[in-house]
Amino acid sequence: TAPSCTLVIFGAAGDLTKRLLMPALYNLASEGLLAEGFSVVGVDRAALDRDGWARGLTATMNSFTEDPTAEFYTPQLDAASWGFVESRLDYLQGDFTDAALFGHLKERLGGGNVIFYLAVASRFVGDLVDRLGTAGLLDQSAGGFRRLVVEKPFGSDLPSAQALNRRILRQAQEEQVFRIDHFLGKETVQSIMAVRFANGMFEPTWRREYIDHVQITAAETVGVEERGAFYETTGALRDMVPNHLFTLLCMVAMDPPNSFAAEDVRTEKFRLLQAIRPVPPEDAVRGQYTAGEEVGHPVPAYRDEHGVDPASATETYVAMKLRIENWRWAGVPFYLRTGKRLTGRRTEISVHFRPAPYRLFRDTPADHTTPNVVRLLIDPERGFETQFDAKLPGPSMRLGRVCTRMRYDDFFEQKPSVGYETLLYDCMRGDATLFQRADAIEAAWAAVQPVLDDWGGRTDAGATYAAGSEGPAAADALLARDGRSWLPLH
Ligand code: BG6
């Protein structure tokens, strides 16, 4: 069970709270991991009271029993577990810019353990932390812990991230700051460390001598949904690359940490991010979707989505080539791509090995140059696949590609989860392993800063791609330039 604490959620009436935080708390309650003394205070401008807020959350929780295909589905809402959370909810209406709000909060909280969860847009974070600090709410001298959870994107480029880190660290110690990236809450992402560092058979080949290149993909079929206004100023690069995709990159490419202590793991991630050569603009491709189809239904162009400028230059797709300048990876390109409205939903890492040193089977048409691919399947398929060549049946010696696939669900029973369970639980226990340290956040922004600078002044949409396609042709050209190609998305 986690230590007793109060979770204060700023942005309590928002989407994150009802879609992710509440289901995560419910799942923690059903595992018996929340302390009896646990409580939640929701803070938001919305004109609600405790009962109104709780009623809305209960309605959303009930809706999770309706759609078995939804990302979070539970056949039945366990009344005792939801009751545990629901009975501990409280609501405080107020404006984050109003100093009086923080006075009320202070009275209500007293001296116990508190986690302040900032489920608010990045531009509000600095002010909010200043006000918490000024009100004395981050002071731990009375004995109770005071922690801050900050959502991504953390800043919007290197200078703003540096400024935000400086500002937060004037009010709190680094140990009090938990910068969240929900990809680290995914079992399959955490498992990459297990696969690499608990087995003797992978790590010896996990380096430049054996690996040709690595592809990291986070393809989505959805468009911008109701988030047009947020996405317009964010775009695919800021939304996904220095955070989620770099998280996957760290997992697959970092050196083995000395131990699994938070600082050892975070230090290795930082070292890896620091080794990325800042990406030159010619190694990055941006794209925007035009009208097309999603599973047989016509869908509009990005520029026609709700909340989007009809002349928008915001990218909904990004691909880039990364070079990592260290001994393990020198000369091994890492190709990253992510986008909305692509033909398949797939988050995965594929590690493409070099061909065998000598081609013994000369009569076999070489339809593939690197037959050995290891695929780490993150979402929605979750597993591990290896591809290699075997002999085709018949009198002559000819080769054919085969694969073995492990699916997590075949081996381990998994309860439905939203990915925030472990992260919230770790924050309550004070384990920062799965959270981003200030230096890593800044190293990540530094790597993509030349691209941000180059794209900043653009007024055109860049390369376009039809909704429901594999992405822009320019992304294929990025790999073709090096004599390589993406794994297909469909
Ligand atoms: C979020 C982005 O952080 O991650 C979204 O803001 C994106 O645009 C989402 O859709 C992807 O996460 P997941 O877990 O659904 O792959």
Short mmCIF file of C-alpha atoms and ligand atoms in Angstrom, two decimals:
data_model
loop_
_atom_site.label_atom_id
_atom_site.label_comp_id
_atom_site.label_asym_id
_atom_site.label_seq_id
_atom_site.Cartn_x
_atom_site.Cartn_y
_atom_site.Cartn_z
CA THR A 1 0.00 0.00 0.00
CA ALA A 2 1.22 3.48 -0.87
CA PRO A 3 1.73 6.04 1.91
CA SER A 4 -1.34 8.03 2.81
CA CYS A 5 -1.57 11.29 0.83
CA THR A 6 -3.86 13.83 -0.78
CA LEU A 7 -3.85 14.10 -4.55
CA VAL A 8 -4.66 17.65 -5.61
CA ILE A 9 -5.62 17.76 -9.29
CA PHE A 10 -5.43 21.11 -11.06
CA GLY A 11 -7.60 20.83 -14.17
CA ALA A 12 -10.01 18.49 -12.38
CA ALA A 13 -12.87 19.09 -14.81
CA GLY A 14 -10.70 18.21 -17.81
CA ASP A 15 -10.41 15.17 -19.98
CA LEU A 16 -7.28 13.68 -18.44
CA THR A 17 -8.92 13.47 -15.02
CA LYS A 18 -11.96 11.55 -16.15
CA ARG A 19 -10.43 9.42 -18.89
CA LEU A 20 -7.16 8.46 -17.23
CA LEU A 21 -6.61 9.56 -13.64
CA MET A 22 -9.90 8.29 -12.21
CA PRO A 23 -9.72 4.87 -13.89
CA ALA A 24 -6.11 4.61 -12.67
CA LEU A 25 -7.14 5.40 -9.08
CA TYR A 26 -10.00 2.94 -9.36
CA ASN A 27 -7.60 0.22 -10.52
CA LEU A 28 -5.20 1.03 -7.69
CA ALA A 29 -8.08 0.88 -5.21
CA SER A 30 -9.18 -2.50 -6.52
CA GLU A 31 -5.63 -3.80 -6.00
CA GLY A 32 -5.74 -2.50 -2.43
CA LEU A 33 -2.79 -0.18 -3.11
CA LEU A 34 -4.33 3.07 -1.84
CA ALA A 35 -4.06 3.93 1.85
CA GLU A 36 -7.19 4.36 4.00
CA GLY A 37 -6.20 7.99 4.49
CA PHE A 38 -5.92 8.67 0.73
CA SER A 39 -8.00 11.58 -0.60
CA VAL A 40 -8.42 13.70 -3.72
CA VAL A 41 -9.05 17.42 -4.05
CA GLY A 42 -10.09 18.49 -7.54
CA VAL A 43 -9.41 22.12 -8.41
CA ASP A 44 -10.89 23.80 -11.46
CA ARG A 45 -12.63 26.94 -12.67
CA ALA A 46 -15.72 24.96 -13.69
CA ALA A 47 -18.76 25.85 -11.60
CA LEU A 48 -19.17 22.52 -9.85
CA ASP A 49 -19.47 21.32 -6.30
CA ARG A 50 -18.25 18.05 -4.82
CA ASP A 51 -21.37 16.12 -5.65
CA GLY A 52 -21.66 17.48 -9.18
CA TRP A 53 -18.04 16.63 -9.93
CA ALA A 54 -18.33 13.17 -8.42
CA ARG A 55 -21.57 12.46 -10.33
CA GLY A 56 -19.92 13.32 -13.64
CA LEU A 57 -16.93 11.10 -12.84
CA THR A 58 -19.20 8.22 -11.83
CA ALA A 59 -21.06 8.54 -15.14
CA THR A 60 -17.77 8.38 -17.06
CA MET A 61 -16.60 5.39 -14.99
CA ASN A 62 -19.87 3.59 -15.81
CA SER A 63 -19.35 4.31 -19.50
CA PHE A 64 -16.18 2.18 -19.44
CA THR A 65 -18.37 -0.92 -19.18
CA GLU A 66 -20.10 -0.20 -22.48
CA ASP A 67 -17.58 -0.52 -25.27
CA PRO A 68 -15.39 -3.65 -25.29
CA THR A 69 -13.27 -2.16 -28.10
CA ALA A 70 -12.46 1.03 -26.16
CA GLU A 71 -8.90 1.49 -24.94
CA PHE A 72 -10.05 1.14 -21.35
CA TYR A 73 -12.84 -1.35 -20.94
CA THR A 74 -13.96 -3.13 -17.83
CA PRO A 75 -16.94 -5.48 -18.03
CA GLN A 76 -18.23 -4.37 -14.67
CA LEU A 77 -17.55 -1.46 -12.38
CA ASP A 78 -16.69 -2.83 -8.97
CA ALA A 79 -18.83 -0.78 -6.59
CA ALA A 80 -16.52 -1.18 -3.60
CA SER A 81 -13.41 -0.02 -5.49
CA TRP A 82 -15.08 2.96 -7.12
CA GLY A 83 -16.81 3.71 -3.79
CA PHE A 84 -13.39 3.81 -2.13
CA VAL A 85 -12.25 6.56 -4.51
CA GLU A 86 -15.60 8.36 -4.87
CA SER A 87 -16.07 8.78 -1.13
CA ARG A 88 -12.65 10.44 -0.90
CA LEU A 89 -13.30 13.08 -3.56
CA ASP A 90 -13.54 16.74 -2.74
CA TYR A 91 -13.82 19.75 -5.08
CA LEU A 92 -12.53 23.28 -4.80
CA GLN A 93 -13.74 25.76 -7.36
CA GLY A 94 -11.35 28.55 -8.22
CA ASP A 95 -9.16 30.34 -10.70
CA PHE A 96 -5.43 29.42 -10.73
CA THR A 97 -4.59 33.11 -11.02
CA ASP A 98 -6.40 33.95 -7.78
CA ALA A 99 -4.06 34.01 -4.75
CA ALA A 100 -7.01 33.39 -2.39
CA LEU A 101 -7.48 29.93 -3.92
CA PHE A 102 -4.08 28.86 -2.60
CA GLY A 103 -4.96 30.16 0.87
CA HIS A 104 -8.09 27.98 0.89
CA LEU A 105 -6.13 25.04 -0.35
CA LYS A 106 -3.57 25.48 2.40
CA GLU A 107 -6.25 25.47 5.07
CA ARG A 108 -7.82 22.38 3.63
CA LEU A 109 -4.58 20.42 3.28
CA GLY A 110 -2.93 21.06 6.65
CA GLY A 111 0.49 19.48 7.00
CA GLY A 112 0.18 16.01 5.42
CA ASN A 113 1.61 14.39 2.31
CA VAL A 114 0.42 16.05 -0.89
CA ILE A 115 0.86 15.42 -4.61
CA PHE A 116 -0.05 18.36 -6.82
CA TYR A 117 -0.99 17.00 -10.22
CA LEU A 118 -0.83 19.74 -12.85
CA ALA A 119 -3.22 18.49 -15.53
CA VAL A 120 -3.12 21.89 -17.22
CA ALA A 121 -1.69 23.32 -20.44
CA SER A 122 2.06 23.81 -20.38
CA ARG A 123 1.80 27.62 -20.42
CA PHE A 124 0.07 27.65 -17.01
CA VAL A 125 2.60 25.46 -15.25
CA GLY A 126 5.16 28.14 -14.34
CA ASP A 127 2.60 30.47 -12.73
CA LEU A 128 0.92 27.64 -10.92
CA VAL A 129 4.17 26.41 -9.39
CA ASP A 130 5.09 29.98 -8.37
CA ARG A 131 1.79 30.36 -6.59
CA LEU A 132 2.10 27.00 -4.84
CA GLY A 133 5.60 27.94 -3.75
CA THR A 134 4.68 31.44 -2.59
CA ALA A 135 1.78 30.06 -0.56
CA GLY A 136 4.21 27.70 1.20
CA LEU A 137 2.46 24.66 -0.20
CA LEU A 138 5.68 23.05 -1.45
CA ASP A 139 7.43 23.34 1.90
CA GLN A 140 8.34 19.92 3.29
CA SER A 141 9.81 21.11 6.58
CA ALA A 142 6.71 20.05 8.51
CA GLY A 143 7.51 16.43 7.59
CA GLY A 144 4.89 15.65 4.96
CA PHE A 145 6.10 15.27 1.38
CA ARG A 146 5.07 17.77 -1.29
CA ARG A 147 5.39 16.56 -4.89
CA LEU A 148 4.59 18.05 -8.25
CA VAL A 149 3.47 16.03 -11.25
CA VAL A 150 3.94 17.92 -14.52
CA GLU A 151 2.38 16.68 -17.75
CA LYS A 152 4.01 16.84 -21.18
CA PRO A 153 4.82 18.70 -23.36
CA PHE A 154 7.28 20.23 -20.90
CA GLY A 155 7.86 23.66 -22.46
CA SER A 156 7.72 24.08 -26.21
CA ASP A 157 11.41 24.22 -27.13
CA LEU A 158 14.82 24.24 -25.46
CA PRO A 159 14.78 27.83 -24.11
CA SER A 160 11.24 27.51 -22.71
CA ALA A 161 11.99 24.12 -21.13
CA GLN A 162 15.14 25.52 -19.53
CA ALA A 163 13.22 28.52 -18.24
CA LEU A 164 10.45 26.31 -16.88
CA ASN A 165 12.93 24.02 -15.14
CA ARG A 166 14.66 27.03 -13.57
CA ARG A 167 11.36 28.45 -12.43
CA ILE A 168 10.13 25.19 -10.91
CA LEU A 169 13.46 24.53 -9.24
CA ARG A 170 13.29 27.92 -7.52
CA GLN A 171 10.20 26.67 -5.68
CA ALA A 172 10.97 22.96 -5.27
CA GLN A 173 13.85 20.49 -5.14
CA GLU A 174 14.42 18.23 -8.17
CA GLU A 175 13.34 15.21 -6.01
CA GLN A 176 9.91 16.81 -5.61
CA VAL A 177 9.32 17.10 -9.38
CA PHE A 178 7.79 14.21 -11.31
CA ARG A 179 7.72 15.03 -15.05
CA ILE A 180 5.38 12.49 -16.52
CA ASP A 181 5.45 10.73 -19.87
CA HIS A 182 2.66 8.21 -19.98
CA PHE A 183 4.58 5.95 -22.39
CA LEU A 184 6.68 4.97 -19.37
CA GLY A 185 3.53 3.69 -17.72
CA LYS A 186 3.06 1.09 -20.46
CA GLU A 187 3.98 -2.44 -19.42
CA THR A 188 5.50 -3.13 -22.82
CA VAL A 189 7.78 -0.10 -22.56
CA GLN A 190 9.03 -1.07 -19.11
CA SER A 191 9.49 -4.58 -20.37
CA ILE A 192 12.10 -3.47 -22.90
CA MET A 193 14.50 -3.05 -20.00
CA ALA A 194 13.60 -6.52 -18.76
CA VAL A 195 14.14 -8.08 -22.17
CA ARG A 196 17.46 -6.35 -22.68
CA PHE A 197 18.98 -6.55 -19.25
CA ALA A 198 17.58 -9.76 -17.75
CA ASN A 199 18.64 -12.01 -20.63
CA GLY A 200 22.12 -12.85 -21.76
CA MET A 201 21.20 -13.49 -25.38
CA PHE A 202 20.21 -10.02 -26.62
CA GLU A 203 22.63 -7.54 -25.16
CA PRO A 204 25.84 -8.88 -26.79
CA THR A 205 24.43 -8.17 -30.27
CA TRP A 206 22.74 -4.89 -29.34
CA ARG A 207 25.35 -2.64 -30.89
CA ARG A 208 26.85 -1.25 -34.05
CA GLU A 209 28.75 -4.40 -34.97
CA TYR A 210 25.50 -6.34 -35.46
CA ILE A 211 22.75 -3.80 -35.97
CA ASP A 212 22.17 -2.00 -39.25
CA HIS A 213 19.50 0.46 -38.12
CA VAL A 214 16.51 0.88 -35.83
CA GLN A 215 13.01 2.13 -36.64
CA ILE A 216 10.70 3.65 -34.04
CA THR A 217 7.08 4.10 -35.06
CA ALA A 218 4.05 5.57 -33.32
CA ALA A 219 1.34 5.53 -35.97
CA GLU A 220 -2.22 6.50 -35.17
CA THR A 221 -5.40 6.17 -37.21
CA VAL A 222 -7.27 8.91 -35.32
CA GLY A 223 -7.11 12.55 -36.38
CA VAL A 224 -6.80 15.45 -33.96
CA GLU A 225 -10.24 14.66 -32.53
CA GLU A 226 -11.49 17.51 -30.33
CA ARG A 227 -8.00 18.83 -29.66
CA GLY A 228 -7.58 21.07 -32.70
CA ALA A 229 -6.80 24.19 -30.68
CA PHE A 230 -4.13 22.44 -28.61
CA TYR A 231 -2.66 20.66 -31.60
CA GLU A 232 -2.42 23.79 -33.74
CA THR A 233 0.24 25.28 -31.48
CA THR A 234 1.85 21.91 -30.69
CA GLY A 235 2.11 19.77 -33.82
CA ALA A 236 3.33 16.20 -34.12
CA LEU A 237 6.97 16.94 -33.29
CA ARG A 238 6.35 18.64 -29.93
CA ASP A 239 3.46 16.33 -29.09
CA MET A 240 5.36 13.08 -29.61
CA VAL A 241 9.05 13.25 -30.40
CA PRO A 242 11.16 14.69 -27.54
CA ASN A 243 8.89 12.89 -25.09
CA HIS A 244 7.21 9.64 -26.18
CA LEU A 245 9.48 8.63 -29.07
CA PHE A 246 12.62 9.55 -27.16
CA THR A 247 11.35 7.50 -24.24
CA LEU A 248 11.21 4.51 -26.56
CA LEU A 249 14.61 5.45 -27.92
CA CYS A 250 16.11 5.54 -24.43
CA MET A 251 14.67 2.15 -23.59
CA VAL A 252 16.04 0.48 -26.68
CA ALA A 253 19.38 2.27 -26.89
CA MET A 254 20.63 3.29 -23.45
CA ASP A 255 23.56 1.53 -21.86
CA PRO A 256 22.84 -0.89 -19.02
CA PRO A 257 22.47 1.16 -15.83
CA ASN A 258 24.63 0.23 -12.84
CA SER A 259 21.46 -0.65 -10.92
CA PHE A 260 17.75 -0.09 -11.16
CA ALA A 261 17.92 2.75 -8.68
CA ALA A 262 16.13 5.79 -10.11
CA GLU A 263 19.25 7.92 -10.47
CA ASP A 264 21.25 5.20 -12.20
CA VAL A 265 18.52 4.58 -14.77
CA ARG A 266 17.90 8.29 -15.31
CA THR A 267 21.59 8.96 -15.72
CA GLU A 268 21.87 6.40 -18.54
CA LYS A 269 18.85 7.89 -20.30
CA PHE A 270 20.35 11.33 -20.03
CA ARG A 271 23.69 10.13 -21.42
CA LEU A 272 21.96 8.63 -24.42
CA LEU A 273 19.90 11.74 -25.15
CA GLN A 274 22.98 13.86 -24.79
CA ALA A 275 24.71 11.72 -27.43
CA ILE A 276 22.12 12.51 -30.13
CA ARG A 277 23.63 14.82 -32.71
CA PRO A 278 21.24 17.81 -33.01
CA VAL A 279 19.08 16.84 -35.99
CA PRO A 280 19.84 18.88 -39.12
CA PRO A 281 16.63 20.02 -40.89
CA GLU A 282 17.46 17.90 -43.95
CA ASP A 283 17.13 14.79 -41.76
CA ALA A 284 13.54 15.62 -40.80
CA VAL A 285 10.29 15.43 -42.77
CA ARG A 286 7.03 17.08 -41.82
CA GLY A 287 3.64 16.27 -43.29
CA GLN A 288 -0.02 17.15 -42.92
CA TYR A 289 -3.00 14.95 -43.77
CA THR A 290 -5.44 15.80 -46.50
CA ALA A 291 -8.93 14.32 -46.83
CA GLY A 292 -9.10 10.55 -47.13
CA GLU A 293 -10.56 7.48 -45.50
CA GLU A 294 -10.42 5.86 -42.12
CA VAL A 295 -11.68 2.27 -42.08
CA GLY A 296 -13.86 2.90 -45.11
CA HIS A 297 -15.31 6.21 -43.88
CA PRO A 298 -14.45 9.50 -45.51
CA VAL A 299 -12.62 11.83 -43.13
CA PRO A 300 -11.76 15.52 -43.56
CA ALA A 301 -8.38 17.13 -44.13
CA TYR A 302 -6.53 18.43 -41.06
CA ARG A 303 -7.21 21.99 -42.22
CA ASP A 304 -10.95 21.29 -42.10
CA GLU A 305 -10.92 19.90 -38.55
CA HIS A 306 -12.64 21.73 -35.72
CA GLY A 307 -10.44 24.42 -34.15
CA VAL A 308 -7.85 24.31 -36.96
CA ASP A 309 -6.77 27.26 -39.12
CA PRO A 310 -7.85 26.59 -42.76
CA ALA A 311 -4.35 27.67 -43.82
CA SER A 312 -2.58 25.81 -41.01
CA ALA A 313 1.11 24.98 -41.36
CA THR A 314 1.06 22.61 -38.36
CA GLU A 315 2.51 19.16 -39.01
CA THR A 316 0.46 16.06 -38.21
CA TYR A 317 3.31 13.76 -39.23
CA VAL A 318 7.01 13.80 -38.58
CA ALA A 319 9.83 11.48 -39.56
CA MET A 320 13.47 11.95 -38.72
CA LYS A 321 16.82 10.30 -38.79
CA LEU A 322 18.88 10.40 -35.62
CA ARG A 323 22.58 9.82 -35.27
CA ILE A 324 23.82 8.79 -31.88
CA GLU A 325 27.38 9.72 -31.23
CA ASN A 326 28.69 7.13 -28.84
CA TRP A 327 30.70 3.91 -29.12
CA ARG A 328 27.71 1.62 -29.11
CA TRP A 329 25.75 3.33 -31.88
CA ALA A 330 28.14 5.31 -34.08
CA GLY A 331 27.04 4.80 -37.69
CA VAL A 332 23.70 3.15 -36.82
CA PRO A 333 20.84 5.44 -37.84
CA PHE A 334 17.66 5.53 -35.75
CA TYR A 335 14.66 6.43 -37.90
CA LEU A 336 11.62 7.81 -36.08
CA ARG A 337 8.13 8.46 -37.41
CA THR A 338 4.80 9.39 -35.93
CA GLY A 339 1.60 10.73 -37.35
CA LYS A 340 -2.14 11.03 -37.13
CA ARG A 341 -4.58 9.48 -39.62
CA LEU A 342 -2.24 6.81 -40.89
CA THR A 343 -3.32 3.48 -42.25
CA GLY A 344 -2.62 1.50 -39.08
CA ARG A 345 -2.43 2.05 -35.35
CA ARG A 346 0.92 0.74 -34.30
CA THR A 347 3.54 1.68 -31.76
CA GLU A 348 6.65 -0.42 -32.11
CA ILE A 349 10.41 -0.50 -32.32
CA SER A 350 12.07 -2.65 -34.94
CA VAL A 351 15.74 -3.51 -34.70
CA HIS A 352 17.16 -4.45 -38.10
CA PHE A 353 20.29 -6.57 -37.98
CA ARG A 354 23.11 -6.63 -40.46
CA PRO A 355 23.06 -9.53 -42.92
CA ALA A 356 25.18 -12.61 -42.24
CA PRO A 357 28.81 -11.81 -43.08
CA TYR A 358 29.02 -14.14 -46.05
CA ARG A 359 26.24 -15.18 -48.45
CA LEU A 360 26.46 -18.94 -48.51
CA PHE A 361 23.10 -19.54 -50.16
CA ARG A 362 23.84 -17.80 -53.41
CA ASP A 363 21.03 -19.30 -55.41
CA THR A 364 18.42 -17.77 -53.22
CA PRO A 365 17.12 -14.54 -54.67
CA ALA A 366 18.01 -11.91 -52.13
CA ASP A 367 14.64 -10.21 -51.71
CA HIS A 368 15.71 -8.84 -48.39
CA THR A 369 18.98 -7.43 -47.28
CA THR A 370 18.55 -7.75 -43.53
CA PRO A 371 16.47 -10.82 -42.77
CA ASN A 372 16.93 -10.51 -39.02
CA VAL A 373 14.51 -8.11 -37.46
CA VAL A 374 13.50 -7.97 -33.83
CA ARG A 375 10.22 -6.17 -33.30
CA LEU A 376 9.26 -4.85 -29.89
CA LEU A 377 5.49 -4.43 -30.13
CA ILE A 378 4.24 -1.78 -27.74
CA ASP A 379 0.65 -0.97 -28.68
CA PRO A 380 -2.04 -2.16 -29.45
CA GLU A 381 -0.37 -5.49 -30.16
CA ARG A 382 1.89 -6.24 -27.25
CA GLY A 383 4.72 -8.64 -27.68
CA PHE A 384 8.03 -9.50 -29.17
CA GLU A 385 8.78 -10.87 -32.63
CA THR A 386 11.91 -12.16 -34.29
CA GLN A 387 12.22 -12.64 -38.03
CA PHE A 388 14.84 -14.84 -39.60
CA ASP A 389 15.47 -17.12 -42.58
CA ALA A 390 14.84 -20.86 -42.70
CA LYS A 391 14.94 -23.44 -45.45
CA LEU A 392 11.95 -23.65 -47.76
CA PRO A 393 10.71 -27.25 -48.05
CA GLY A 394 11.80 -28.99 -51.25
CA PRO A 395 14.80 -30.58 -52.85
CA SER A 396 16.77 -27.41 -53.45
CA MET A 397 18.27 -25.18 -50.79
CA ARG A 398 16.16 -22.06 -50.86
CA LEU A 399 15.40 -19.69 -48.05
CA GLY A 400 12.16 -18.25 -46.76
CA ARG A 401 11.42 -15.71 -44.05
CA VAL A 402 9.87 -17.05 -40.85
CA CYS A 403 9.00 -15.41 -37.58
CA THR A 404 8.31 -16.28 -33.99
CA ARG A 405 6.00 -14.09 -32.04
CA MET A 406 5.44 -13.80 -28.31
CA ARG A 407 2.26 -12.08 -27.15
CA TYR A 408 2.22 -10.85 -23.58
CA ASP A 409 -1.41 -11.78 -23.19
CA ASP A 410 -0.62 -15.43 -23.93
CA PHE A 411 1.79 -15.60 -21.02
CA PHE A 412 0.61 -13.16 -18.42
CA GLU A 413 -2.84 -12.29 -17.29
CA GLN A 414 -3.28 -8.54 -17.53
CA LYS A 415 -5.92 -6.51 -15.81
CA PRO A 416 -7.34 -3.62 -17.87
CA SER A 417 -5.29 -0.54 -17.16
CA VAL A 418 -4.82 2.98 -18.50
CA GLY A 419 -1.07 3.21 -17.94
CA TYR A 420 -1.23 5.82 -15.18
CA GLU A 421 -1.57 3.27 -12.36
CA THR A 422 2.14 2.54 -11.95
CA LEU A 423 3.04 6.19 -12.43
CA LEU A 424 0.67 7.45 -9.73
CA TYR A 425 1.65 4.64 -7.39
CA ASP A 426 5.37 5.32 -7.93
CA CYS A 427 4.85 9.00 -7.29
CA MET A 428 3.08 8.21 -4.00
CA ARG A 429 6.01 5.99 -3.02
CA GLY A 430 8.55 8.57 -4.16
CA ASP A 431 10.11 6.36 -6.84
CA ALA A 432 11.19 8.61 -9.72
CA THR A 433 12.64 5.89 -12.00
CA LEU A 434 9.86 6.29 -14.56
CA PHE A 435 9.85 10.09 -14.56
CA GLN A 436 11.95 12.56 -16.53
CA ARG A 437 14.79 14.41 -14.89
CA ALA A 438 15.34 18.09 -15.78
CA ASP A 439 18.61 17.41 -17.64
CA ALA A 440 17.03 14.70 -19.83
CA ILE A 441 14.13 16.96 -20.81
CA GLU A 442 16.57 19.64 -21.88
CA ALA A 443 18.83 17.22 -23.77
CA ALA A 444 15.77 15.98 -25.68
CA TRP A 445 14.72 19.47 -26.73
CA ALA A 446 18.31 20.32 -27.67
CA ALA A 447 18.36 17.38 -30.09
CA VAL A 448 15.33 18.62 -32.06
CA GLN A 449 15.92 22.36 -31.70
CA PRO A 450 17.48 22.88 -35.19
CA VAL A 451 14.36 21.33 -36.73
CA LEU A 452 12.04 23.48 -34.60
CA ASP A 453 14.02 26.54 -35.65
CA ASP A 454 13.76 25.60 -39.30
CA TRP A 455 10.05 24.78 -39.19
CA GLY A 456 9.11 27.76 -37.03
CA GLY A 457 8.90 30.25 -39.86
CA ARG A 458 7.08 28.03 -42.36
CA THR A 459 3.65 28.96 -43.63
CA ASP A 460 3.07 25.96 -45.92
CA ALA A 461 1.79 22.54 -44.87
CA GLY A 462 4.99 20.74 -45.88
CA ALA A 463 4.58 17.35 -47.48
CA THR A 464 0.99 16.15 -47.54
CA TYR A 465 -0.47 12.64 -47.28
CA ALA A 466 -3.99 11.35 -47.69
CA ALA A 467 -5.74 10.36 -44.46
CA GLY A 468 -5.56 6.58 -44.18
CA SER A 469 -2.25 6.27 -46.05
CA GLU A 470 1.28 5.24 -45.06
CA GLY A 471 2.36 8.89 -44.68
CA PRO A 472 4.11 11.33 -47.02
CA ALA A 473 6.35 10.12 -49.83
CA ALA A 474 9.10 12.35 -48.46
CA ALA A 475 9.35 10.06 -45.43
CA ASP A 476 10.03 7.10 -47.72
CA ALA A 477 12.62 9.17 -49.53
CA LEU A 478 14.39 9.88 -46.23
CA LEU A 479 15.14 6.15 -45.88
CA ALA A 480 15.54 5.44 -49.59
CA ARG A 481 18.39 7.94 -49.54
CA ASP A 482 20.23 5.46 -47.30
CA GLY A 483 19.06 2.40 -49.28
CA ARG A 484 16.51 1.41 -46.62
CA SER A 485 12.73 1.33 -46.27
CA TRP A 486 10.14 1.52 -43.50
CA LEU A 487 8.32 -1.57 -42.33
CA PRO A 488 4.81 -1.24 -43.80
CA LEU A 489 2.10 0.02 -41.42
CA HIS A 490 -0.78 -2.09 -42.67
C1 BG6 B 1 -0.48 11.90 -26.17
C2 BG6 B 1 -0.56 12.84 -27.35
O1 BG6 B 1 0.51 12.31 -25.27
O2 BG6 B 1 -0.19 10.60 -26.65
C3 BG6 B 1 -1.63 12.37 -28.30
O3 BG6 B 1 -0.85 14.15 -26.89
C4 BG6 B 1 -1.39 10.93 -28.71
O4 BG6 B 1 -1.69 13.20 -29.46
C5 BG6 B 1 -1.17 10.05 -27.49
O5 BG6 B 1 -2.54 10.48 -29.41
C6 BG6 B 1 -0.73 8.66 -27.90
O6 BG6 B 1 -0.70 7.85 -26.77
P1 BG6 B 1 -1.14 6.33 -26.82
O7 BG6 B 1 -0.87 5.81 -25.45
O8 BG6 B 1 -2.59 6.33 -27.18
O9 BG6 B 1 -0.29 5.70 -27.89
#
